[in-house]
């Protein structure tokens, strides 16, 4: 019987299943486990190669006839917000994000359920229980943080925290060369704030302040309306067969 070290990754391939982004397509994924003392180092390497993390799994699309899923990252030093993004920042200048440990709360789960029910009622996460949510947040062997966004209070400039109800949350991995936005959700009733875009803009600013060159946005899928917003963050780099390629338009 052959034994394998926990520090030596083994890769597996899923069976075909319906694609969540493009109707009529099927998806397959290649995945491995992110465990052991080299989990952080392995996650960095795999992220550079187009993998994403979900709990202790790193995965990448491996579809036989489709290459629509493209990894996207924003070079933070070269990013300058467009006029529309400046309006988003202005609309949310009363919000502040507090960076903390990846610990779940009942308040987070309540907001998460409202977000799913409003925006992704037909998605694969709709049946997630509070225990499932806690596992999504806590189950990580790498440097993972949680950013909670609330309205600014009188002491926010001192303690870096907001006050009042939670309006947005983002689960974020800290990589050697950037921040990887694993999953974000927000109050669906505050649609005029464009909170999804604001959270990305805030992460770009955070990465810049931390001296990290990139923010990883996950997959952009051409032809998928759900993923179209990622193409607006320019300039950006997309992982092509020849490597990371810069796009300005």
PDB file of N, CA and C in Angstrom, residues 144-180:
ATOM      1  N   UNK A 144      -6.291  33.342   6.638  1.00  0.00           N
ATOM      2  CA  UNK A 144      -7.603  33.780   6.169  1.00  0.00           C
ATOM      3  C   UNK A 144      -8.187  34.794   7.141  1.00  0.00           C
ATOM      4  N   UNK A 145      -8.740  35.868   6.615  1.00  0.00           N
ATOM      5  CA  UNK A 145      -9.318  36.926   7.436  1.00  0.00           C
ATOM      6  C   UNK A 145     -10.768  37.182   7.013  1.00  0.00           C
ATOM      7  N   UNK A 146     -11.451  37.962   7.830  1.00  0.00           N
ATOM      8  CA  UNK A 146     -12.817  38.369   7.537  1.00  0.00           C
ATOM      9  C   UNK A 146     -12.895  39.883   7.679  1.00  0.00           C
ATOM     10  N   UNK A 147     -13.484  40.544   6.680  1.00  0.00           N
ATOM     11  CA  UNK A 147     -13.688  41.987   6.750  1.00  0.00           C
ATOM     12  C   UNK A 147     -15.182  42.246   6.914  1.00  0.00           C
ATOM     13  N   UNK A 148     -15.542  42.946   7.985  1.00  0.00           N
ATOM     14  CA  UNK A 148     -16.932  43.295   8.248  1.00  0.00           C
ATOM     15  C   UNK A 148     -17.120  44.800   8.042  1.00  0.00           C
ATOM     16  N   UNK A 149     -18.133  45.156   7.275  1.00  0.00           N
ATOM     17  CA  UNK A 149     -18.384  46.557   6.949  1.00  0.00           C
ATOM     18  C   UNK A 149     -19.618  47.067   7.693  1.00  0.00           C
ATOM     19  N   UNK A 150     -19.432  48.182   8.382  1.00  0.00           N
ATOM     20  CA  UNK A 150     -20.511  48.861   9.089  1.00  0.00           C
ATOM     21  C   UNK A 150     -20.345  50.372   8.889  1.00  0.00           C
ATOM     22  N   UNK A 151     -21.357  51.113   9.311  1.00  0.00           N
ATOM     23  CA  UNK A 151     -21.263  52.565   9.213  1.00  0.00           C
ATOM     24  C   UNK A 151     -20.235  53.103  10.204  1.00  0.00           C
ATOM     25  N   UNK A 152     -19.573  54.167   9.800  1.00  0.00           N
ATOM     26  CA  UNK A 152     -18.585  54.796  10.663  1.00  0.00           C
ATOM     27  C   UNK A 152     -19.250  55.345  11.924  1.00  0.00           C
ATOM     28  N   UNK A 153     -18.535  55.253  13.035  1.00  0.00           N
ATOM     29  CA  UNK A 153     -19.004  55.791  14.293  1.00  0.00           C
ATOM     30  C   UNK A 153     -18.062  56.861  14.798  1.00  0.00           C
ATOM     31  N   UNK A 154     -18.363  57.474  15.912  1.00  0.00           N
ATOM     32  CA  UNK A 154     -17.510  58.552  16.440  1.00  0.00           C
ATOM     33  C   UNK A 154     -16.107  58.099  16.819  1.00  0.00           C
ATOM     34  N   UNK A 155     -15.935  56.801  17.105  1.00  0.00           N
ATOM     35  CA  UNK A 155     -14.616  56.301  17.502  1.00  0.00           C
ATOM     36  C   UNK A 155     -13.935  55.471  16.410  1.00  0.00           C
ATOM     37  N   UNK A 156     -14.508  55.455  15.206  1.00  0.00           N
ATOM     38  CA  UNK A 156     -13.960  54.610  14.138  1.00  0.00           C
ATOM     39  C   UNK A 156     -12.525  54.988  13.770  1.00  0.00           C
ATOM     40  N   UNK A 157     -12.214  56.281  13.845  1.00  0.00           N
ATOM     41  CA  UNK A 157     -10.861  56.716  13.531  1.00  0.00           C
ATOM     42  C   UNK A 157      -9.831  56.229  14.533  1.00  0.00           C
ATOM     43  N   UNK A 158     -10.301  55.842  15.704  1.00  0.00           N
ATOM     44  CA  UNK A 158      -9.393  55.361  16.761  1.00  0.00           C
ATOM     45  C   UNK A 158      -9.313  53.837  16.770  1.00  0.00           C
ATOM     46  N   UNK A 159     -10.489  53.182  16.774  1.00  0.00           N
ATOM     47  CA  UNK A 159     -10.486  51.720  16.920  1.00  0.00           C
ATOM     48  C   UNK A 159     -10.614  50.980  15.591  1.00  0.00           C
ATOM     49  N   UNK A 160     -10.860  51.693  14.488  1.00  0.00           N
ATOM     50  CA  UNK A 160     -10.934  51.056  13.178  1.00  0.00           C
ATOM     51  C   UNK A 160     -12.173  50.224  12.962  1.00  0.00           C
ATOM     52  N   UNK A 161     -13.187  50.402  13.806  1.00  0.00           N
ATOM     53  CA  UNK A 161     -14.412  49.622  13.688  1.00  0.00           C
ATOM     54  C   UNK A 161     -15.609  50.542  13.484  1.00  0.00           C
ATOM     55  N   UNK A 162     -16.611  50.017  12.803  1.00  0.00           N
ATOM     56  CA  UNK A 162     -17.836  50.765  12.603  1.00  0.00           C
ATOM     57  C   UNK A 162     -18.873  50.427  13.652  1.00  0.00           C
ATOM     58  N   UNK A 163     -20.043  51.010  13.504  1.00  0.00           N
ATOM     59  CA  UNK A 163     -21.127  50.760  14.441  1.00  0.00           C
ATOM     60  C   UNK A 163     -22.393  50.411  13.663  1.00  0.00           C
ATOM     61  N   UNK A 164     -23.370  49.874  14.380  1.00  0.00           N
ATOM     62  CA  UNK A 164     -24.638  49.567  13.742  1.00  0.00           C
ATOM     63  C   UNK A 164     -24.633  48.214  13.056  1.00  0.00           C
ATOM     64  N   UNK A 165     -25.694  47.935  12.294  1.00  0.00           N
ATOM     65  CA  UNK A 165     -25.848  46.626  11.652  1.00  0.00           C
ATOM     66  C   UNK A 165     -24.750  46.339  10.620  1.00  0.00           C
ATOM     67  N   UNK A 166     -24.493  45.073  10.434  1.00  0.00           N
ATOM     68  CA  UNK A 166     -23.552  44.616   9.414  1.00  0.00           C
ATOM     69  C   UNK A 166     -24.174  44.816   8.032  1.00  0.00           C
ATOM     70  N   UNK A 167     -23.432  45.463   7.111  1.00  0.00           N
ATOM     71  CA  UNK A 167     -23.968  45.705   5.767  1.00  0.00           C
ATOM     72  C   UNK A 167     -23.248  44.886   4.695  1.00  0.00           C
ATOM     73  N   UNK A 168     -22.025  44.423   4.973  1.00  0.00           N
ATOM     74  CA  UNK A 168     -21.291  43.609   4.001  1.00  0.00           C
ATOM     75  C   UNK A 168     -20.193  42.842   4.721  1.00  0.00           C
ATOM     76  N   UNK A 169     -19.797  41.725   4.132  1.00  0.00           N
ATOM     77  CA  UNK A 169     -18.750  40.872   4.685  1.00  0.00           C
ATOM     78  C   UNK A 169     -17.955  40.267   3.545  1.00  0.00           C
ATOM     79  N   UNK A 170     -16.649  40.116   3.753  1.00  0.00           N
ATOM     80  CA  UNK A 170     -15.826  39.451   2.744  1.00  0.00           C
ATOM     81  C   UNK A 170     -14.838  38.516   3.417  1.00  0.00           C
ATOM     82  N   UNK A 171     -14.816  37.269   2.990  1.00  0.00           N
ATOM     83  CA  UNK A 171     -13.838  36.275   3.414  1.00  0.00           C
ATOM     84  C   UNK A 171     -12.638  36.390   2.477  1.00  0.00           C
ATOM     85  N   UNK A 172     -11.464  36.625   3.050  1.00  0.00           N
ATOM     86  CA  UNK A 172     -10.287  36.994   2.264  1.00  0.00           C
ATOM     87  C   UNK A 172      -9.071  36.194   2.694  1.00  0.00           C
ATOM     88  N   UNK A 173      -8.323  35.683   1.716  1.00  0.00           N
ATOM     89  CA  UNK A 173      -7.048  35.016   1.990  1.00  0.00           C
ATOM     90  C   UNK A 173      -5.906  36.001   1.760  1.00  0.00           C
ATOM     91  N   UNK A 174      -4.934  35.977   2.665  1.00  0.00           N
ATOM     92  CA  UNK A 174      -3.742  36.805   2.516  1.00  0.00           C
ATOM     93  C   UNK A 174      -2.651  35.931   1.905  1.00  0.00           C
ATOM     94  N   UNK A 175      -2.268  36.257   0.667  1.00  0.00           N
ATOM     95  CA  UNK A 175      -1.243  35.521  -0.046  1.00  0.00           C
ATOM     96  C   UNK A 175       0.088  36.263   0.046  1.00  0.00           C
ATOM     97  N   UNK A 176       1.148  35.634  -0.428  1.00  0.00           N
ATOM     98  CA  UNK A 176       2.450  36.285  -0.426  1.00  0.00           C
ATOM     99  C   UNK A 176       2.467  37.500  -1.343  1.00  0.00           C
ATOM    100  N   UNK A 177       1.634  37.493  -2.390  1.00  0.00           N
ATOM    101  CA  UNK A 177       1.665  38.593  -3.355  1.00  0.00           C
ATOM    102  C   UNK A 177       0.315  39.294  -3.505  1.00  0.00           C
ATOM    103  N   UNK A 178      -0.601  39.094  -2.570  1.00  0.00           N
ATOM    104  CA  UNK A 178      -1.866  39.795  -2.723  1.00  0.00           C
ATOM    105  C   UNK A 178      -2.957  39.301  -1.795  1.00  0.00           C
ATOM    106  N   UNK A 179      -4.131  39.850  -2.017  1.00  0.00           N
ATOM    107  CA  UNK A 179      -5.342  39.426  -1.316  1.00  0.00           C
ATOM    108  C   UNK A 179      -6.218  38.669  -2.297  1.00  0.00           C
ATOM    109  N   UNK A 180      -6.724  37.528  -1.879  1.00  0.00           N
ATOM    110  CA  UNK A 180      -7.622  36.727  -2.697  1.00  0.00           C
ATOM    111  C   UNK A 180      -9.009  36.767  -2.073  1.00  0.00           C
TER     112      UNK A 180
END
